[in-house]
Amino acid sequence: MKPRWEASADLVVVGTGVAGLTAALDAQALGLRVLVVTKAALGDGNTRWAQGGVAVVLPGEHEEGDTVDRHVSDTLTAGAGLCDAAAVEAIVGGGPAAVSRLRQWGAVFDQGSDGKLARTREGGHTAFRVVHAGGDATGAEVERALLTQARDGRIAMLDNHVAVETLRTPSGAVGGLLVLDGKGVPGVLRAPAVLLATGGVGQMYQVTSNPEVATADGIALALRAGAVVADLEFVQFHPTVLYTGSGARGRCPLVTEAVRGEGAVLVDANGSRVMVGVHPLADLAPRDVVSAAITRRMNETGTDHVFLDATHLDGEAFRRRFPTVHAACAAIGVDPSVDPIPVAPAAHFSCGGVMATVDGRTAVTGLYAAGEVARSGLHGANRLASNSLLEGLVVGSRAARAVVADRAAGLLDDPRRAELPLGPLAAAVTERDVLQRTMSRHAAIGRNVEGLAAAAAVLEKSTVVRPLRTREAVEDAALTVAADILLAVAAERTESRGCHVRTDYPGRNDGSWQRSIPVRLDAAGRPFLFERALLGGVA
């Protein structure tokens, strides 16, 4: 693949969500020449779909008795023993400053009658500390503010350009990217630093809350560059995605956890409560607990969805507080003030990803990762609700400062020495639908050794080596390697923990499994599991 054009920068950011744009803004403010690239339109990532809010304890705004330490404790509890405590403290502790700066950049959050920021409570939180915007449109407001700031700052941005492969220098450092424009024309972006902020893996499954761009691209790029990934077995299924029918595929509307924070409860088709007696927090238990309980109840009753009963809320009050959810319900003929809302769990968030520090550094010189694509140590085996926007804001900023520091220290390589990848090839399934159906059947909520083995066999039979010449080929290859790794580590982890539920190993085993399973690619490009507890750093 011979590039037809070339550009250069001090930092290339891949992705235009909260982590990528925050990093780009801070890096430019620190004097770097920044180029942002995204494979779709500038606002088409995951960030704008985030409904709930930002979990943060703000000085003078928080609920009486709430503290940063309490937020840290809730995060560690939700993470089921796999969080990096130091990372949690750093990211949660950096939240107030990050949100304050976001507001300075123009983000407007909802206010209560007391003039302070309105706060809600979501699953796993022991206090009302989630600030929100537009009722249930927080992500859209965050994305709007960041994009406006980036455009006002005239940060260079390339939309409809898909990242194909990293450029590597003779020392193994990253020196830029090979990309394809919207017409498939290859080009080269040379830079001593590349930050991956590409989001998650939702399109690995038949039904997800994620948009169509969530295809594990950054995970595949990092692996082929020599980086390490971990915790990919922990895919969080959001408990309450709007059920639109048995034939639903792709992105389905989310019903924010904040609806339960305002008193809604989960019931089955017979009207019986789902969460009573399951967890002390009942309907506001951590997401992994709620999703698993819903799945069990659906299996028991032979149904494919349950209901979220919010009929205690006045219809107009519901519409004002949750306009996005209200509109989605109206589209399928449901009035939340009269009718319980049909919901079911769906793929939502990847708790694992590219092994990175809280400053975004990976095991590969010049390669950084932030946001959902990264395994920063914040989420462990299950993400605490509304910690994702928080992570993107804090780690995006820290990664920008890390690039500046590494550049000043002479740690980055000269991108002019980077070599072009010759006709990049990668294994990919021949039909994405086969992968999605297989993963949804065998690697969603409730896994066992037979199903995982069957899924691995199906994918192996369906996989061929393909040249990465189109966006579809790049995405299919990324989904394939991420799925292969998920199946391998899910089979290896013979316990149930957080989002990873093994029906043949229903108990949690701290003696053997309170650790991550790091994975990299071997010389043949196949996933290779190597044993090392990486709770505090990067391989």
Coordinates of C-alpha atoms in Angstrom, one line a residue, residues 103-435:
R103 CA -17.2 24.2 32.5
Q104 CA -14.7 26.9 31.7
W105 CA -14.7 25.5 28.2
G106 CA -18.4 26.1 28.0
A107 CA -20.1 23.0 29.2
V108 CA -23.4 23.8 30.9
F109 CA -24.7 21.4 33.6
D110 CA -28.2 21.2 35.1
Q111 CA -28.9 23.2 38.2
G112 CA -31.1 22.5 41.1
S113 CA -33.6 24.8 42.8
D114 CA -30.9 25.7 45.3
G115 CA -28.7 27.1 42.6
K116 CA -26.1 24.4 42.9
L117 CA -25.5 21.7 40.3
A118 CA -28.2 19.1 40.2
R119 CA -27.0 15.7 41.3
T120 CA -28.4 12.2 40.8
R121 CA -27.5 8.8 42.0
E122 CA -26.7 5.8 39.9
G123 CA -25.9 2.1 40.5
G124 CA -23.1 1.4 42.9
H125 CA -22.9 5.0 44.3
T126 CA -23.6 5.6 47.9
A127 CA -24.3 9.3 47.4
F128 CA -25.9 11.7 44.9
R129 CA -22.8 12.8 43.1
V130 CA -23.5 12.4 39.4
V131 CA -23.8 15.8 37.7
H132 CA -25.7 15.9 34.4
A133 CA -26.7 18.1 31.5
G134 CA -29.8 18.4 29.4
G135 CA -31.5 16.0 31.8
D136 CA -30.2 12.8 30.2
A137 CA -28.0 14.3 27.5
T138 CA -24.7 14.8 29.4
G139 CA -22.5 13.2 26.7
A140 CA -24.0 15.4 24.0
E141 CA -23.2 18.5 26.0
V142 CA -19.7 17.4 26.8
E143 CA -19.0 16.6 23.1
R144 CA -20.5 19.9 22.0
A145 CA -18.4 21.9 24.4
L146 CA -15.1 20.1 23.5
L147 CA -15.7 20.2 19.7
T148 CA -16.6 23.9 19.9
Q149 CA -13.4 24.6 21.9
A150 CA -11.3 22.6 19.4
R151 CA -12.8 24.4 16.4
D152 CA -12.3 27.8 18.1
G153 CA -8.7 26.8 18.8
R154 CA -8.3 25.7 15.2
I155 CA -7.0 22.3 16.0
A156 CA -6.4 20.4 12.8
M157 CA -8.9 17.6 12.4
L158 CA -9.3 14.9 9.8
D159 CA -12.7 13.2 9.7
N160 CA -13.6 10.2 7.6
H161 CA -10.0 8.9 7.9
V162 CA -9.5 5.4 9.4
A163 CA -6.2 4.5 11.1
V164 CA -4.8 1.3 9.6
E165 CA -1.4 0.7 11.2
T166 CA 1.2 2.4 13.3
L167 CA 4.6 3.4 11.7
R168 CA 7.5 2.0 13.7
T169 CA 11.1 3.2 13.9
P170 CA 14.1 0.8 13.9
S171 CA 14.1 1.0 17.8
G172 CA 10.5 -0.2 17.9
A173 CA 9.0 3.2 18.8
V174 CA 5.9 4.5 17.2
G175 CA 6.5 7.2 14.6
G176 CA 3.1 7.9 13.2
L177 CA 0.1 6.3 11.4
L178 CA -0.9 4.9 8.0
V179 CA -4.4 6.0 7.3
L180 CA -7.1 5.7 4.6
D181 CA -9.3 8.6 3.6
G182 CA -13.0 8.3 2.9
K183 CA -12.2 7.2 -0.7
G184 CA -9.7 4.6 0.4
V185 CA -6.7 6.7 -0.6
P186 CA -3.7 5.9 1.7
G187 CA -1.7 8.6 3.5
V188 CA 0.9 8.9 6.2
L189 CA 0.7 11.0 9.4
R190 CA 4.2 11.3 10.9
A191 CA 4.5 12.1 14.6
P192 CA 6.7 11.0 17.5
A193 CA 3.6 10.4 19.6
V194 CA 0.2 8.8 18.8
L195 CA -2.6 8.8 21.4
L196 CA -5.3 6.2 20.9
A197 CA -8.7 7.3 22.1
T198 CA -10.9 5.1 19.9
G199 CA -13.5 3.8 22.3
G200 CA -14.7 0.3 22.9
V201 CA -15.9 -3.0 21.4
G202 CA -19.7 -2.8 21.5
Q203 CA -20.1 -3.8 17.9
M204 CA -18.7 -7.2 18.8
Y205 CA -22.3 -8.1 19.9
Q206 CA -25.7 -8.1 18.1
V207 CA -27.2 -5.5 20.4
T208 CA -25.3 -2.7 22.0
S209 CA -25.7 0.9 23.3
N210 CA -22.6 1.8 21.3
P211 CA -22.6 3.5 17.8
E212 CA -21.4 1.6 14.7
V213 CA -17.9 3.0 15.1
A214 CA -17.2 1.0 18.3
T215 CA -15.2 -1.8 16.6
A216 CA -12.1 -2.2 18.8
D217 CA -9.8 -0.4 16.3
G218 CA -7.5 1.0 18.9
I219 CA -7.0 -2.4 20.6
A220 CA -5.9 -3.9 17.3
L221 CA -3.6 -1.0 16.4
A222 CA -1.9 -1.2 19.8
L223 CA -1.5 -5.0 19.7
R224 CA 0.1 -4.9 16.3
A225 CA 2.4 -2.2 17.5
G226 CA 3.6 -4.5 20.3
A227 CA 1.5 -3.2 23.2
V228 CA -0.2 -5.3 25.9
V229 CA -3.9 -5.6 26.6
A230 CA -5.7 -6.9 29.7
D231 CA -9.2 -7.3 31.2
L232 CA -11.0 -7.7 27.8
E233 CA -13.1 -10.5 29.4
F234 CA -14.9 -7.7 31.4
V235 CA -17.5 -6.3 29.0
Q236 CA -20.1 -4.4 30.9
F237 CA -23.7 -5.0 29.8
H238 CA -25.9 -2.1 30.7
P239 CA -28.9 -3.5 32.6
T240 CA -31.5 -1.2 30.9
V241 CA -31.3 -0.8 27.2
L242 CA -34.6 -0.2 25.6
Y243 CA -36.1 -3.4 24.2
T244 CA -37.4 -2.7 20.7
G245 CA -38.2 -6.2 19.7
S246 CA -36.7 -9.7 19.2
G247 CA -35.1 -8.7 15.9
A248 CA -33.3 -5.7 17.2
R249 CA -29.7 -5.3 16.0
G250 CA -26.9 -2.7 16.4
R251 CA -27.2 0.3 18.6
C252 CA -30.4 0.5 20.7
P253 CA -31.4 3.4 22.9
L254 CA -30.1 3.5 26.5
V255 CA -32.4 4.0 29.4
T256 CA -30.1 5.8 31.8
E257 CA -29.4 4.4 35.2
A258 CA -30.5 7.7 36.6
V259 CA -34.1 6.7 36.0
R260 CA -33.6 4.1 38.8
G261 CA -31.8 6.8 40.7
E262 CA -35.1 8.7 40.7
G263 CA -37.0 5.7 42.1
A264 CA -37.9 3.4 39.2
V265 CA -37.8 -0.3 39.8
L266 CA -37.2 -3.4 37.7
V267 CA -40.1 -5.9 37.4
D268 CA -40.7 -9.0 35.4
A269 CA -43.6 -9.8 33.1
N270 CA -45.7 -10.8 36.2
G271 CA -45.0 -7.5 38.0
S272 CA -42.7 -9.1 40.5
R273 CA -39.6 -7.1 41.6
V274 CA -36.4 -8.3 40.1
M275 CA -33.8 -6.9 42.5
V276 CA -35.4 -7.3 45.9
G277 CA -33.2 -9.7 48.0
V278 CA -30.5 -9.8 45.4
H279 CA -28.3 -6.9 46.8
P280 CA -28.5 -4.4 49.6
L281 CA -28.7 -1.5 47.1
A282 CA -31.6 -3.4 45.3
D283 CA -32.2 -1.6 41.9
L284 CA -29.2 0.6 42.4
A285 CA -26.7 -2.3 42.8
P286 CA -23.6 -2.2 40.6
R287 CA -24.3 -2.8 36.9
D288 CA -22.8 -6.3 36.8
V289 CA -25.1 -7.4 39.6
V290 CA -28.2 -6.0 38.0
S291 CA -27.5 -7.3 34.5
A292 CA -26.9 -10.8 35.9
A293 CA -30.1 -10.7 38.0
I294 CA -32.1 -9.6 35.0
T295 CA -30.6 -12.4 32.8
R296 CA -31.4 -15.0 35.5
R297 CA -35.0 -13.7 35.7
M298 CA -35.5 -13.8 32.0
N299 CA -34.2 -17.4 31.9
E300 CA -36.5 -18.4 34.7
T301 CA -39.6 -16.8 33.1
G302 CA -38.7 -17.7 29.5
T303 CA -38.8 -14.1 28.3
D304 CA -36.3 -11.9 26.5
H305 CA -36.9 -8.7 28.5
V306 CA -38.1 -7.2 31.7
F307 CA -39.6 -3.9 32.6
L308 CA -38.5 -0.7 34.3
D309 CA -41.5 0.8 36.2
A310 CA -41.2 4.5 36.4
T311 CA -44.9 5.2 36.6
H312 CA -44.6 6.9 40.0
L313 CA -43.1 9.8 38.1
D314 CA -45.4 12.5 36.7
G315 CA -45.4 12.3 32.9
E316 CA -44.3 15.9 32.4
A317 CA -41.7 15.6 35.1
F318 CA -40.3 12.5 33.4
R319 CA -40.2 14.2 30.0
R320 CA -38.3 17.2 31.4
R321 CA -35.8 15.1 33.4
F322 CA -35.3 12.4 30.8
P323 CA -36.1 13.9 27.4
T324 CA -33.9 11.5 25.5
V325 CA -35.4 8.4 27.1
H326 CA -38.9 9.8 26.8
A327 CA -38.4 10.4 23.0
A328 CA -37.0 6.8 22.5
C329 CA -39.9 5.3 24.4
A330 CA -42.5 7.4 22.4
A331 CA -40.9 6.1 19.2
I332 CA -42.0 2.5 20.2
G333 CA -45.3 3.6 21.6
V334 CA -44.5 3.5 25.3
D335 CA -45.6 6.3 27.7
P336 CA -43.3 6.0 30.7
S337 CA -45.9 7.7 33.0
V338 CA -48.4 4.9 32.2
D339 CA -46.5 1.9 30.9
P340 CA -43.5 0.1 32.4
I341 CA -40.5 0.5 30.0
P342 CA -39.4 -2.8 28.3
V343 CA -35.6 -3.2 28.8
A344 CA -32.9 -5.8 28.5
P345 CA -29.2 -5.9 29.1
A346 CA -26.9 -5.0 26.1
A347 CA -23.2 -4.6 25.5
H348 CA -22.2 -1.2 26.8
F349 CA -18.6 -0.7 28.0
S350 CA -15.2 -2.4 27.8
C351 CA -13.6 -2.3 31.2
G352 CA -10.3 -3.6 29.8
G353 CA -8.2 -2.5 26.9
V354 CA -4.6 -1.4 26.2
M355 CA -2.5 -1.5 29.3
A356 CA -1.7 2.1 30.2
T357 CA -0.7 4.2 33.2
V358 CA -2.9 7.0 34.4
D359 CA -0.8 9.2 32.3
G360 CA -1.7 7.2 29.2
R361 CA 1.8 5.6 28.6
T362 CA 1.8 2.1 27.2
A363 CA 4.6 -0.4 26.8
V364 CA 5.5 1.0 23.4
T365 CA 7.5 4.2 23.2
G366 CA 5.5 6.9 21.5
L367 CA 2.1 5.1 21.9
Y368 CA -0.4 6.4 24.5
A369 CA -4.0 5.4 25.2
A370 CA -6.8 7.1 27.1
G371 CA -10.5 6.6 27.6
E372 CA -12.4 3.3 27.0
V373 CA -9.7 1.9 24.7
A374 CA -7.3 1.9 27.7
R375 CA -7.0 -0.3 30.8
S376 CA -6.0 2.5 33.2
G377 CA -6.8 0.5 36.4
L378 CA -9.9 2.6 37.2
H379 CA -12.6 0.1 36.3
G380 CA -11.3 -3.3 37.3
A381 CA -13.8 -6.0 36.7
N382 CA -16.8 -3.7 36.5
R383 CA -17.1 0.1 35.8
L384 CA -18.9 2.3 38.4
A385 CA -21.7 4.2 36.7
S386 CA -20.7 7.6 35.2
N387 CA -16.9 7.1 35.8
S388 CA -16.3 6.9 32.0
L389 CA -16.6 10.6 31.2
L390 CA -14.6 11.3 34.3
E391 CA -11.8 9.0 33.1
G392 CA -11.7 10.6 29.7
L393 CA -11.4 14.1 31.1
V394 CA -8.7 13.3 33.6
V395 CA -6.6 10.8 31.7
G396 CA -6.9 12.7 28.4
S397 CA -5.3 15.7 30.2
R398 CA -2.7 13.7 31.9
A399 CA -1.7 12.0 28.7
A400 CA -1.2 15.3 27.0
R401 CA 1.2 16.4 29.8
A402 CA 3.0 13.0 29.5
V403 CA 3.7 13.5 25.8
V404 CA 5.1 16.9 26.5
A405 CA 7.3 15.6 29.3
D406 CA 8.5 12.6 27.3
R407 CA 9.3 14.8 24.3
A408 CA 11.2 17.3 26.5
A409 CA 13.2 14.4 28.1
G410 CA 14.2 13.1 24.7
L411 CA 12.4 9.8 25.1
L412 CA 10.5 9.9 21.8
D413 CA 12.0 8.8 18.5
D414 CA 12.4 10.8 15.3
P415 CA 9.3 10.0 13.2
R416 CA 11.4 10.6 10.0
R417 CA 13.0 7.3 10.8
A418 CA 9.7 5.5 10.9
E419 CA 9.2 2.8 8.3
L420 CA 6.1 2.4 6.3
P421 CA 4.2 -0.9 6.8
L422 CA 4.3 -2.9 3.7
G423 CA 0.8 -4.0 2.6
P424 CA -0.6 -4.6 6.1
L425 CA -2.4 -7.9 6.5
A426 CA -4.5 -9.2 9.4
A427 CA -6.8 -12.1 10.2
A428 CA -10.5 -11.2 10.0
V429 CA -13.8 -13.0 9.9
T430 CA -15.4 -13.2 6.5
E431 CA -18.8 -12.2 7.9
R432 CA -19.2 -9.8 10.8
D433 CA -22.7 -11.1 11.5
V434 CA -21.3 -14.5 12.3
L435 CA -18.9 -13.0 14.9

